[in-house]
Coordinates of C-alpha atoms in Angstrom, one line a residue:
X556 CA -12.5 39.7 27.9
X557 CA -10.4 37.7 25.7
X558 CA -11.9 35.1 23.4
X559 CA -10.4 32.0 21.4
X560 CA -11.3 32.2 17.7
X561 CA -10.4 30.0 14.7
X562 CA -11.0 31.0 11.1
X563 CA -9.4 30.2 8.1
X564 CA -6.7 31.8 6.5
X565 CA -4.4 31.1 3.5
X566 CA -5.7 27.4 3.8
X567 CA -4.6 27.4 7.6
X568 CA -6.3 27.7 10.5
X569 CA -5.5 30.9 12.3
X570 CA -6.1 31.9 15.5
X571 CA -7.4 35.3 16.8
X572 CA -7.1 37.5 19.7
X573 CA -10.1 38.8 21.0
X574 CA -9.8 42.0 23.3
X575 CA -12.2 43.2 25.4
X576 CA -12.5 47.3 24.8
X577 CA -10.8 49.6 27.4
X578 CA -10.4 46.1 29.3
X579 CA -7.2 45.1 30.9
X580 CA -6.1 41.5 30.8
X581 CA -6.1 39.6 33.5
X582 CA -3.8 36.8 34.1
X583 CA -6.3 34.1 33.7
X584 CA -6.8 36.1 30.0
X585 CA -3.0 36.2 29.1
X586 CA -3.0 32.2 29.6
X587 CA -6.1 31.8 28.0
X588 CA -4.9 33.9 24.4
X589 CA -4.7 31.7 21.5
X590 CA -1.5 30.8 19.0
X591 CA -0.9 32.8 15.7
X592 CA -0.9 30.4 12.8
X593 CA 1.4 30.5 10.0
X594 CA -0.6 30.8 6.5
X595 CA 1.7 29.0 4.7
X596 CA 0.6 25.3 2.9
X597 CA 1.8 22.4 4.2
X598 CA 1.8 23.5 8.3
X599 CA 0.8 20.5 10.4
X600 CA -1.4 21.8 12.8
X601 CA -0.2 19.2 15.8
X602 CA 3.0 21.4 15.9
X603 CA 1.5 24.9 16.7
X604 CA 2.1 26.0 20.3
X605 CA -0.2 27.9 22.2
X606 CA -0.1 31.6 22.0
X607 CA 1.5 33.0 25.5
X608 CA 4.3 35.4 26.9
X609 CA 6.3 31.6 27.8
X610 CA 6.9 28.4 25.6
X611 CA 8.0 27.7 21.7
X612 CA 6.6 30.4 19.7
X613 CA 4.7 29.3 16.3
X614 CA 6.8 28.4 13.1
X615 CA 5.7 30.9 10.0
X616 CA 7.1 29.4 6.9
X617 CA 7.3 31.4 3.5
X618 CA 4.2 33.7 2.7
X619 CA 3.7 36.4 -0.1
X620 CA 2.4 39.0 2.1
X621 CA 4.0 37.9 5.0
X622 CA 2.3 36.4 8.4
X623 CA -1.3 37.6 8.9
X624 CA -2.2 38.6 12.2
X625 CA -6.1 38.5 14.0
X626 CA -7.6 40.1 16.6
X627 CA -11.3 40.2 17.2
X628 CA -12.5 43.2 19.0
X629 CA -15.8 44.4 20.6
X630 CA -15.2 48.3 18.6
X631 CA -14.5 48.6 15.1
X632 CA -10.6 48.1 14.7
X633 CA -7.3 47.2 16.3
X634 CA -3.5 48.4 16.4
X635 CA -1.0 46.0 16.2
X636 CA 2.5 46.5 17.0
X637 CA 5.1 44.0 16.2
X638 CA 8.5 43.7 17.6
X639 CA 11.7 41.8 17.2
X640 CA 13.0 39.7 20.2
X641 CA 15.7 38.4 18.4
X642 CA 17.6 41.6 18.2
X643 CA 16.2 42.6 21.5
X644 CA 15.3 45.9 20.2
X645 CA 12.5 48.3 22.0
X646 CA 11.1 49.9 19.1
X647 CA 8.7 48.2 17.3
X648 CA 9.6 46.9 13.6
X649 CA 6.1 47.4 12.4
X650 CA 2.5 48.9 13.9
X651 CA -0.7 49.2 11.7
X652 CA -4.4 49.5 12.2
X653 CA -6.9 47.8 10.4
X654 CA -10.8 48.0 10.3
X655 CA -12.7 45.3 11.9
X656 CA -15.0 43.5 9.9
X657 CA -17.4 41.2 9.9
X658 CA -18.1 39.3 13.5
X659 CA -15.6 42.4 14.4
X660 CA -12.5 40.6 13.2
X661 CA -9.6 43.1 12.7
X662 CA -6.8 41.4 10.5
X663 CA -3.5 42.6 8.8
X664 CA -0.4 41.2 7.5
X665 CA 3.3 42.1 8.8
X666 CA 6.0 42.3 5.2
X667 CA 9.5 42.4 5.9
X668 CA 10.4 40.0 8.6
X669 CA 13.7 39.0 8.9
X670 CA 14.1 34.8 8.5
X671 CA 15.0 32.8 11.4
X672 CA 13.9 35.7 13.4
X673 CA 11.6 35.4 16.6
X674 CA 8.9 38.4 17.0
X675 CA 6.4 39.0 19.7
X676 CA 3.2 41.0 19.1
X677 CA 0.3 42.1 20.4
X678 CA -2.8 44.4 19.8
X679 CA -5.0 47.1 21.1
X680 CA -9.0 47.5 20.3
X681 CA -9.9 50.7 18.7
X682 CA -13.4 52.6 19.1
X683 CA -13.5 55.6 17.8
X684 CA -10.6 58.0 19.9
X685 CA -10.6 55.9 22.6
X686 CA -7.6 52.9 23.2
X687 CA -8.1 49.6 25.1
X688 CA -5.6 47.9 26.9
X689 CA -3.3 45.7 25.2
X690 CA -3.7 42.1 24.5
X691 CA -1.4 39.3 25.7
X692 CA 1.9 38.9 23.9
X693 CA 1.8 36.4 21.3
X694 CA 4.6 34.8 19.5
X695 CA 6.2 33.8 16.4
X696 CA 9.9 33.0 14.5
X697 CA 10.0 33.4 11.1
X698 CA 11.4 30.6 8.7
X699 CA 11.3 31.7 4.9
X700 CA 14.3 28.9 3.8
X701 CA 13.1 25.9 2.3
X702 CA 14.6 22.7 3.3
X703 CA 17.0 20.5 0.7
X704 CA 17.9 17.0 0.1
X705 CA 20.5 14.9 -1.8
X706 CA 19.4 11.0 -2.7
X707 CA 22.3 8.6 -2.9
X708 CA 22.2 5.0 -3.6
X709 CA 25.0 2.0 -4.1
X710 CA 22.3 -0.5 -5.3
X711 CA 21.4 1.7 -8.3
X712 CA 24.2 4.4 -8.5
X713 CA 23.2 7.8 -10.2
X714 CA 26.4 7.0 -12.8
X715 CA 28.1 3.5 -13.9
X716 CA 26.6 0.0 -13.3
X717 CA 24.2 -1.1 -10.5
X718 CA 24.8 -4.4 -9.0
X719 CA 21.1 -4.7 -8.7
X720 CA 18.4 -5.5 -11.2
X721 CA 15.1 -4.1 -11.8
X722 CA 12.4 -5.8 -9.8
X723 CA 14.7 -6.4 -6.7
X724 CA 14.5 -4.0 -3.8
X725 CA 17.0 -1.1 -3.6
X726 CA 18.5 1.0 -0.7
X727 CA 18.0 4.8 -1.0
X728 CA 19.6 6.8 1.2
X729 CA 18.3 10.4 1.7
X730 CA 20.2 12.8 3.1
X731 CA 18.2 16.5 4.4
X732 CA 19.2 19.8 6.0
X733 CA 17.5 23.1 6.5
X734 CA 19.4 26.3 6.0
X735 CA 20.2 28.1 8.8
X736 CA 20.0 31.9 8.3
X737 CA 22.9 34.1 10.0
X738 CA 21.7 35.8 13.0
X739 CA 18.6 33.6 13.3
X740 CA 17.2 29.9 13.9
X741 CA 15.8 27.0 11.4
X742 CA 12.5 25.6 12.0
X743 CA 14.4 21.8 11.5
X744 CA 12.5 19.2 8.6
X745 CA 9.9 17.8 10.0
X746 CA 9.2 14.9 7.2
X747 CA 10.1 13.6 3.8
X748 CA 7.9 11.9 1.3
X749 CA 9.1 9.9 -1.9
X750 CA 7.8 8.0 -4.4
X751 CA 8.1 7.4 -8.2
X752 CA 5.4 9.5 -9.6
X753 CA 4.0 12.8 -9.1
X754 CA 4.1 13.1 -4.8
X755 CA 1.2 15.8 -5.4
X756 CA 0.3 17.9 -2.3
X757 CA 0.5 16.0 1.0
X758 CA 1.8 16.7 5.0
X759 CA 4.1 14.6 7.4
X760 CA 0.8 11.8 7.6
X761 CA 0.9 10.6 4.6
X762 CA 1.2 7.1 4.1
X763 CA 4.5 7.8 1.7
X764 CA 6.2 10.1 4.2
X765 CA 9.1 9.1 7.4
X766 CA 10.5 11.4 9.9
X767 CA 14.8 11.5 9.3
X768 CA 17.4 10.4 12.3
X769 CA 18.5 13.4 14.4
X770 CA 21.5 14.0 11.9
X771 CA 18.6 14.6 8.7
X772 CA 19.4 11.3 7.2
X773 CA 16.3 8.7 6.2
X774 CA 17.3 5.2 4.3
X775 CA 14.0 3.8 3.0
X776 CA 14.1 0.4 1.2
X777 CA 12.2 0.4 -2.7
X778 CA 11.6 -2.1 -5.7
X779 CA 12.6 -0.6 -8.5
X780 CA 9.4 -1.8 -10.9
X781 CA 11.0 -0.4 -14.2
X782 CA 14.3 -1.4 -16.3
X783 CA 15.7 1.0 -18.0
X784 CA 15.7 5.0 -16.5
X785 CA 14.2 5.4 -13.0
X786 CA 13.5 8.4 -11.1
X787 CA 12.8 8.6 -7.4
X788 CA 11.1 11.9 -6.4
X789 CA 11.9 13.3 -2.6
X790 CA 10.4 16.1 -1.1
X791 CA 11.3 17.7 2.5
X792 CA 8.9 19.4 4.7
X793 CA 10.3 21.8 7.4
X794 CA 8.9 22.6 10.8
X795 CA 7.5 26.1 9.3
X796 CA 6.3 24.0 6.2
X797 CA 8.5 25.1 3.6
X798 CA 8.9 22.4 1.0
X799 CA 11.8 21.6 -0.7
X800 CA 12.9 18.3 -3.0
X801 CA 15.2 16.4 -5.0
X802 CA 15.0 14.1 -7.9
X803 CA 16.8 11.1 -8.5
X804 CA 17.7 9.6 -11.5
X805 CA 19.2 6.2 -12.3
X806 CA 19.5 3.3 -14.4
X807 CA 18.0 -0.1 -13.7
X808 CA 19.5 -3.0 -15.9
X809 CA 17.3 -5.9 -17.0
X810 CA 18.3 -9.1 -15.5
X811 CA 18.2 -11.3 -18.2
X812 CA 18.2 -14.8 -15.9
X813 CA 16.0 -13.7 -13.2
X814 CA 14.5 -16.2 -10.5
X815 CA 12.4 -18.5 -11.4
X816 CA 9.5 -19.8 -8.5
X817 CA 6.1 -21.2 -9.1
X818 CA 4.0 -19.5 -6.5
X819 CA 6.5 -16.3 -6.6
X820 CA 4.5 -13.1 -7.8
X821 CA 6.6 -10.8 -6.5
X822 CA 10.0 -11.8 -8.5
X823 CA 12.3 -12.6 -5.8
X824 CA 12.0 -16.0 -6.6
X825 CA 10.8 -17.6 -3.0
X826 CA 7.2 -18.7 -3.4
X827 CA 4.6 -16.6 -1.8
X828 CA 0.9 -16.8 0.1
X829 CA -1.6 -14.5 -1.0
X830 CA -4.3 -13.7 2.0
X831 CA -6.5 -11.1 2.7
X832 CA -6.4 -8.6 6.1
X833 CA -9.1 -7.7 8.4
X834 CA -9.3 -4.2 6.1
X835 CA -10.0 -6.5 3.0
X836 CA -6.8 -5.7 1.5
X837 CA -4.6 -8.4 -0.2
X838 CA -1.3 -9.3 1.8
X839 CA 1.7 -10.5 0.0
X840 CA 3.0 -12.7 2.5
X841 CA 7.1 -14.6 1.5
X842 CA 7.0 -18.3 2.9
X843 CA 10.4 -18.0 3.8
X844 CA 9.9 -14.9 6.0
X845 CA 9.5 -16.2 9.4
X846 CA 6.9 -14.2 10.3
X847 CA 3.8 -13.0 8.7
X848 CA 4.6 -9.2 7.9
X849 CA 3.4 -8.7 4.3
X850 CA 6.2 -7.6 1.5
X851 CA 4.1 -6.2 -0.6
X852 CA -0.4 -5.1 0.5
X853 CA -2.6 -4.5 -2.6
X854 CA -5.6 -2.4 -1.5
X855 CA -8.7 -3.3 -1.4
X856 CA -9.9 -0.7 -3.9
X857 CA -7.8 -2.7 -6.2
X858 CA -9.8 -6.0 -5.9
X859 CA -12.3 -7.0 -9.0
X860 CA -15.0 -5.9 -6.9
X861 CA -13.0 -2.8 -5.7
X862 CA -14.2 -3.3 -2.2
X863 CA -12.5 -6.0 -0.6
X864 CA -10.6 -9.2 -1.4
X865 CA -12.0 -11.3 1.4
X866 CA -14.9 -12.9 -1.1
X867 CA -12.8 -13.0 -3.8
X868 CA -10.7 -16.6 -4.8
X869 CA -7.4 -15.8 -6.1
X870 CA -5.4 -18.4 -7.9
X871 CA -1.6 -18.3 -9.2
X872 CA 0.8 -21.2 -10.2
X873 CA 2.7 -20.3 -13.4
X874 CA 2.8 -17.2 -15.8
X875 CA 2.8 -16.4 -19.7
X876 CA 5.7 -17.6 -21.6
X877 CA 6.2 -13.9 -22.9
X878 CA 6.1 -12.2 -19.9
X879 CA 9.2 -9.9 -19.1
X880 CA 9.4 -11.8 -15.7
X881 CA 8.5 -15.0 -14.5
X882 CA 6.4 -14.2 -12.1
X883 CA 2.9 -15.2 -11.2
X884 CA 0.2 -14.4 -12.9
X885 CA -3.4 -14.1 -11.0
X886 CA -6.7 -15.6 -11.8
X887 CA -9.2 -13.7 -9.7
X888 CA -12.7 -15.0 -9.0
X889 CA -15.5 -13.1 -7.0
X890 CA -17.7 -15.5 -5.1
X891 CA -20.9 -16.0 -7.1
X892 CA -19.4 -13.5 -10.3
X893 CA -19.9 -14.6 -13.5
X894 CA -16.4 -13.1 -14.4
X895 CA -13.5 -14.8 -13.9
X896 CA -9.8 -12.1 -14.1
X897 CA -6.8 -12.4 -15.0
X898 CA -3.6 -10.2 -13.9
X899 CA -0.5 -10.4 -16.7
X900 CA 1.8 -10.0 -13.6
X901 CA 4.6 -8.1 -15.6
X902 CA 5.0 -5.6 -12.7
X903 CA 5.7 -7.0 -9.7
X904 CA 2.3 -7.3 -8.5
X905 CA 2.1 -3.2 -8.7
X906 CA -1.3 -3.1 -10.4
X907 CA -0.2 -0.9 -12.8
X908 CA -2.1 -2.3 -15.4
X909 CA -5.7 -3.9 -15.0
X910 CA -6.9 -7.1 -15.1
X911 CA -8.5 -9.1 -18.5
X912 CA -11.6 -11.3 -18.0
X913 CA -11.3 -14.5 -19.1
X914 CA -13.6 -15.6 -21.4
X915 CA -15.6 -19.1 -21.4
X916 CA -15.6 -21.8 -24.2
X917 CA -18.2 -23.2 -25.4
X918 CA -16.9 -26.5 -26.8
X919 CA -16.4 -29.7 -24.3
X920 CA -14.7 -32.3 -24.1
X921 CA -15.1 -35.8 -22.1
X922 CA -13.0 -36.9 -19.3
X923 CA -10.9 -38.8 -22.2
X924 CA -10.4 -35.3 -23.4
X925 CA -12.7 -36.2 -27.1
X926 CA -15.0 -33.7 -28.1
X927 CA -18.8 -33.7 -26.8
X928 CA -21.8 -32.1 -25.9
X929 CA -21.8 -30.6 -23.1
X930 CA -24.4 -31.1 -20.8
X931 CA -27.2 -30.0 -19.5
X932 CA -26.6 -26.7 -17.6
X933 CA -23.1 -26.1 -18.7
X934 CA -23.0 -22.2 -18.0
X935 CA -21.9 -19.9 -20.7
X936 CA -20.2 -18.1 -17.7
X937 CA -18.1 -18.6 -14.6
X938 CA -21.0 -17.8 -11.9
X939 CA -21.1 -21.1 -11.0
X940 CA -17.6 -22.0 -10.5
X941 CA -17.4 -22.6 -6.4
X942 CA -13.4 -23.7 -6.2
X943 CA -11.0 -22.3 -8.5
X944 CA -7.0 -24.1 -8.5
X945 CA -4.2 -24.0 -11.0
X946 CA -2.9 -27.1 -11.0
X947 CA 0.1 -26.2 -13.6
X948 CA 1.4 -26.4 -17.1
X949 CA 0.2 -29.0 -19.7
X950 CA 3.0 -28.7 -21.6
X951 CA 6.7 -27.4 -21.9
X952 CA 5.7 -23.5 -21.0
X953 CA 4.5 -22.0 -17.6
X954 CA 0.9 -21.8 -18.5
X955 CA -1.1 -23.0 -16.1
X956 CA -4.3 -25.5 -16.4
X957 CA -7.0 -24.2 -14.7
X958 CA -9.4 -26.5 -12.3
X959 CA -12.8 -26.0 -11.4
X960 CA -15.8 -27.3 -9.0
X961 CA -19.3 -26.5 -11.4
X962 CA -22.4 -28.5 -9.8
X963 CA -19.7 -30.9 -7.9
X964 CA -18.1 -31.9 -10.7
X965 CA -14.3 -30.7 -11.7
X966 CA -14.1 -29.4 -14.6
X967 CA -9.9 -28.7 -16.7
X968 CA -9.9 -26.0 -18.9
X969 CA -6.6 -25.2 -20.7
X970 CA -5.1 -23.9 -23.9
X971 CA -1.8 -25.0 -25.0
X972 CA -1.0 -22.6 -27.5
X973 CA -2.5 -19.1 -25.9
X974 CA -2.2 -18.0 -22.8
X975 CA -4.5 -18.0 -20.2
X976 CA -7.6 -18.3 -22.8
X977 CA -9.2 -21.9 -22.8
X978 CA -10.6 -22.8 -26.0
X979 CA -12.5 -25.9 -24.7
X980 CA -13.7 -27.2 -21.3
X981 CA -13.0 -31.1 -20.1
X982 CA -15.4 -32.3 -17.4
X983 CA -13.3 -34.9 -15.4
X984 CA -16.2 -36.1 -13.0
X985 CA -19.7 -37.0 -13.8
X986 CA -21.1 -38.2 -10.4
X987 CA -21.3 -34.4 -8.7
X988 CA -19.4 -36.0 -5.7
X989 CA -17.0 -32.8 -5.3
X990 CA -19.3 -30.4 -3.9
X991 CA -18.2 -30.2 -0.5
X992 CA -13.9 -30.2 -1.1
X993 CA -11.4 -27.4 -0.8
X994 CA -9.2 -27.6 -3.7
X995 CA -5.3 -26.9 -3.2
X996 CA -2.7 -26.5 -5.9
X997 CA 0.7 -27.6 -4.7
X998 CA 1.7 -27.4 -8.6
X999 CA 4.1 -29.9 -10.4
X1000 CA 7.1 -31.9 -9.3
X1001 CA 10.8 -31.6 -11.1
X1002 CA 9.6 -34.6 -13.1
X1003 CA 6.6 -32.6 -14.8
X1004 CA 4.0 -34.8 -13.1
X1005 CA 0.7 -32.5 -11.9
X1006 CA -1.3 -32.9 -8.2
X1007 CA -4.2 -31.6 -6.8
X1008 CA -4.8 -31.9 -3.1
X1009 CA -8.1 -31.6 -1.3
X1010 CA -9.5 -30.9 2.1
X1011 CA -13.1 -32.5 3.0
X1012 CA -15.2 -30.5 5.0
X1013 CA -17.6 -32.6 6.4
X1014 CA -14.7 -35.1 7.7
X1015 CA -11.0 -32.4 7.9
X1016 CA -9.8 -35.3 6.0
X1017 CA -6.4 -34.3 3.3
X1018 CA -6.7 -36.1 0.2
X1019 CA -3.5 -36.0 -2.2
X1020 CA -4.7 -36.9 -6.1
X1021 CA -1.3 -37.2 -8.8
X1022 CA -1.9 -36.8 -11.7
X1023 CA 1.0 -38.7 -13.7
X1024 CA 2.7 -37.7 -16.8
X1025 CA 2.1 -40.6 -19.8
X1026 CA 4.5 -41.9 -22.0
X1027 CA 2.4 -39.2 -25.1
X1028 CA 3.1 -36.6 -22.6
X1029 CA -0.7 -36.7 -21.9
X1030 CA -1.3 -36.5 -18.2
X1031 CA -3.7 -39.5 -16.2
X1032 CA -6.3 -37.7 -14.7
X1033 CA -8.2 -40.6 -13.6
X1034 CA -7.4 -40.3 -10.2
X1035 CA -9.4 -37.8 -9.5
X1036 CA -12.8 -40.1 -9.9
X1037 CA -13.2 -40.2 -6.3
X1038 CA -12.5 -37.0 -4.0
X1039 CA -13.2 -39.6 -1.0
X1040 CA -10.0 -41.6 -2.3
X1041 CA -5.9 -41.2 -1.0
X1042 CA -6.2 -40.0 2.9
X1043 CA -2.9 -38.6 3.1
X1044 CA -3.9 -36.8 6.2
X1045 CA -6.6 -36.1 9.1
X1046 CA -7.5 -33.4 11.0
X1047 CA -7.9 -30.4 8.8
X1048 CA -11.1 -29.5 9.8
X1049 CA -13.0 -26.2 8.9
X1050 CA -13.5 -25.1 12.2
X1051 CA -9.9 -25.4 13.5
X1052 CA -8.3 -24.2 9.2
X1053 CA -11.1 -22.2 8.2
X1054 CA -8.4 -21.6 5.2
X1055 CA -5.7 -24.3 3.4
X1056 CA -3.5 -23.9 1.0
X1057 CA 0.2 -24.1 -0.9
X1058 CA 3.0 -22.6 -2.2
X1059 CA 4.7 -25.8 -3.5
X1060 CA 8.2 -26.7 -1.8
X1061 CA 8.6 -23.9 0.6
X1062 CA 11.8 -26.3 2.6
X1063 CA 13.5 -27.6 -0.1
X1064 CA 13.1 -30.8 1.0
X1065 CA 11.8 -31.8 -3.4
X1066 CA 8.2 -32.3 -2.1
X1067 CA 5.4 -29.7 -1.9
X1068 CA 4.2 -28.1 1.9
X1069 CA 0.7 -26.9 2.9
X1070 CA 0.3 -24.0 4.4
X1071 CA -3.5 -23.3 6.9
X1072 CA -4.7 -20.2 8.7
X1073 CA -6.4 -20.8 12.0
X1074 CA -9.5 -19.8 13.6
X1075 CA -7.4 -16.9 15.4
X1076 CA -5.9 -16.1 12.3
X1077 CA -2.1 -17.4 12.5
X1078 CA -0.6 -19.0 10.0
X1079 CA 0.9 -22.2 10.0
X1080 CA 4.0 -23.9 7.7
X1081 CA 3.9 -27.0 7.4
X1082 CA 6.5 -29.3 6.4
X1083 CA 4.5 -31.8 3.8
X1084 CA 1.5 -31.9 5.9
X1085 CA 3.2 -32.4 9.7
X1086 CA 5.3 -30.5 11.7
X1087 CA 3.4 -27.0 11.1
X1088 CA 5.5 -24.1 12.4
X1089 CA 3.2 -21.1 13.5
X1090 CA 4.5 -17.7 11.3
X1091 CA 2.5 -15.3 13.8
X1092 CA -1.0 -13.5 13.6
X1093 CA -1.9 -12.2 10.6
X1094 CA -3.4 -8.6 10.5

């Protein structure tokens, strides 16, 4: 009787012939025999055909021994013979015995096959002087060639000047082939994966691999992070998986007056949204896309709490005057953490880096912005900070001013001359009154002048605070005494936008646009705070 057995060999999963002694196949046996699997790294699996005498015989890529072949037997070896059906020939290019070992597994391997050759083989059980019938025919064509690939590019050209900048997307065009040997057949690539680092080991599922057009040819789309030398690493995988690759190596020139967007953090200069998926991973979402397929997804393992970003508060409205690009940096807040982060976005939102956490002052300052005590239960951390906004620069650079809602009162902390590291914390409100608001950073206006919008739960009420300019180049913050003041806007409740927010002026009509996800998850433009325009689910 003939039996289906899988065992692993060379890292592959190979199949094995089992052959009852002195038995003859039957037909029902011959359909029933198993596929010979290459040995070879890098085979996928879902492209191994089934051993029989009809159908595509089994790829074999390049081995060192050459393709091992398995029989299991009730005595205590096997003869194989091998033969070409390529060259049609009726002598056999190879026979051997081997022992059969342990759970009477008889195995061998065939040297010297000719590439792009197809060979059928098949095997007899051995007990002592005595011969069993043959097996079924099984099947095989050899490919030993590995595939190649050439990279081209007119965005960044391997030689001379490329039209494009680093941080802006770039069109690569890679071209394959696999060698076809004279007299025989080529297995045909099956996959290419790039990437700029080290592609390590990986098959045709990974996440950074695409199957070519029927002429070899794959253009993928890539931001160039770097200025300066790049190189984009390809490798091919044939049918038989062979792997073969190509480097490419250009140069990316600094753009020296790159786009300039508060909200943008992925330097194309067009505002963005920043929303989690049903996964927990962080979408990069343009607000001049359309639709609501992300440009850029930052895994979840990436969050501050490297599980998910869906409890986590992320904030961006302006960036570090010395930053290489002006792009948005992120303030990051876990609900209930006592850290507060920070991302320098110099990357393009890569995560190359990691983030800082910001620390705390311990000085205060009144709602005049005079030094005092602070009071009673000021935390030495940021556990209690419920709402998190930047509201935008308090002076001529692109620092933001951070906002926060501590024991329902808002509280500005800032630092004109350093970066995102506040050296002392102004409470604005005394009266705890801002407990149950939504804060929502549309930033500033051309003019300078700072707003901070609000959503009420209890009522879905829109409340729009400015926050003018003075003639010191102090800013008013009186305004915001009384959340319950300036109704700019009903019907934002919780249960219809569980979420709110902005990018600033996504029209260009001069005046900052909110932007709401719904209780189905779409997500809705708005011009101002009418006329929403519904992007599309979000995943």
């Amino acid at each position: 009787m003939i039996h289906i057995h899988l065992r692993r060999f060379g890292g592959v999963a190979a199949a094995t012939v089992a052959v009852g002694l002195l038995a003859t196949p039957t037909a029902a046996m011959a359909d029933t025999a198993p596929a010979v699997l290459g040995t070879n790294q890098g085979v996928d699996s879902s492209h191994l055909s089934a051993c029989a005498s009809t159908g595509d015989p089994t790829w074999i890529g390049r081995s060192v021994n050459g393709p091992a072949l398995n029989v299991k037997v009730t005595g205590t070896g096997a003869r194989f013979g091998v033969w070409d059906v390529t060259t049609g020939a009726e002598d056999p290019v190879f026979t051997g015995e081997a022992q059969a070992g342990f759970g009477q597994s008889a195995a061998l391997n065939v040297p010297g096959l000719l590439d792009g050759h197809s060979y059928a083989w098949h095997a007899w059980a051995l007990q002592g002087t005595q011969t069993s019938a043959p097996s079924a025919d099984c099947h095989f064509t050899v490919d030993t060639t590995g595939p190649t690939a050439t990279v081209s590019s007119t965005d960044f050209p391997a030689s001379g000047t490329a039209p494009k900048f680093a941080g802006q997307f770039g069109t690569f065009v890679v071209k394959t082939a696999d060698p076809v040997p004279a007299g025989g057949e080529a297995s045909g690539v099956a996959c290419i994966r790039y990437g700029w680092g080290d592609l390590g080991v990986g098959g045709c599922d990974s996440p950074d691999a695409v199957v070519p057009e029927d002429d070899g040819t794959a253009t993928v789309s890539l931001r160039v992070l770097n200025w300066g030398t790049n190189t984009l690493n390809v490798q091919v995988i044939d049918n038989a998986g062979n792997v073969g690759g190509a480097g490419y190596t250009f140069y990316a020139p600094w753009n020296q007056n790159p786009p300039k967007a508060l909200g943008d953090v992925d330097g194309d200069g067009v505002p963005d949204v920043l929303l989690p998926d049903a996964a927990g991973n962080l979408q990069v979402l343009s607000s001049n896309s359309g639709d609501t397929t992300p440009s850029a997804v930052i895994r979840a393992a990436l969050s501050p709490n490297q599980t998910s970003w869906s409890n986590v508060q992320v904030a961006h409205r302006g960036w570090d005057a010395n930053a290489h690009a002006p792009m948005d940096d992120l303030l990051m807040h876990p609900s209930g953490s006592p850290a507060l982060y920070l991302y320098n976005n110099q990357d393009y939102l890569s995560f190359t880096g990691y983030p800082s956490v910001v620390s705390r002052p311990s000085a205060c300052q009144n709602a005049a912005g005079t030094a005092a005590a602070c009071p009673a239960g000021f935390a030495t951390d940021w556990h209690k900070a419920d709402q998190i906004a930047l509201i935008g620069s308090l002076d001529t650079r692109m620092v933001s001013s951070l906002v926060t809602v501590e024991d329902g009162n808002l509280w500005l902390f800032a630092n004109p001359g350093f970066s995102y590291r506040p050296r002392t914390a102004r409470q604005l409100t005394t009266n705890g009154a801002w407990a149950g608001f939504d804060l929502i950073a549309p930033g500033p206006d051309s003019a300078g002048n700072l707003t901070l919008w609000a959503r009420e739960r209890a009522t879905g009420d829109l409340h729009a605070y400015p926050i003018a300019k003075k003639a010191d180049g102090t800013f008013d913050f009186s305004t915001l005494a009384d959340p319950k003041a300036n109704v700019v806007a009903n019907g934002f409740t919780v249960d219809k936008y569980p979420t709110l927010g902005s990018s600033g002026d996504v029209d260009g009509d001069g005046l900052p646009d909110l932007w709401a996800v719904t209780a189905d998850r779409h997500l809705l433009y708005f011009s101002g705070w009418t006329d929403p325009a519904d992007a599309g689910a979000l995943k």
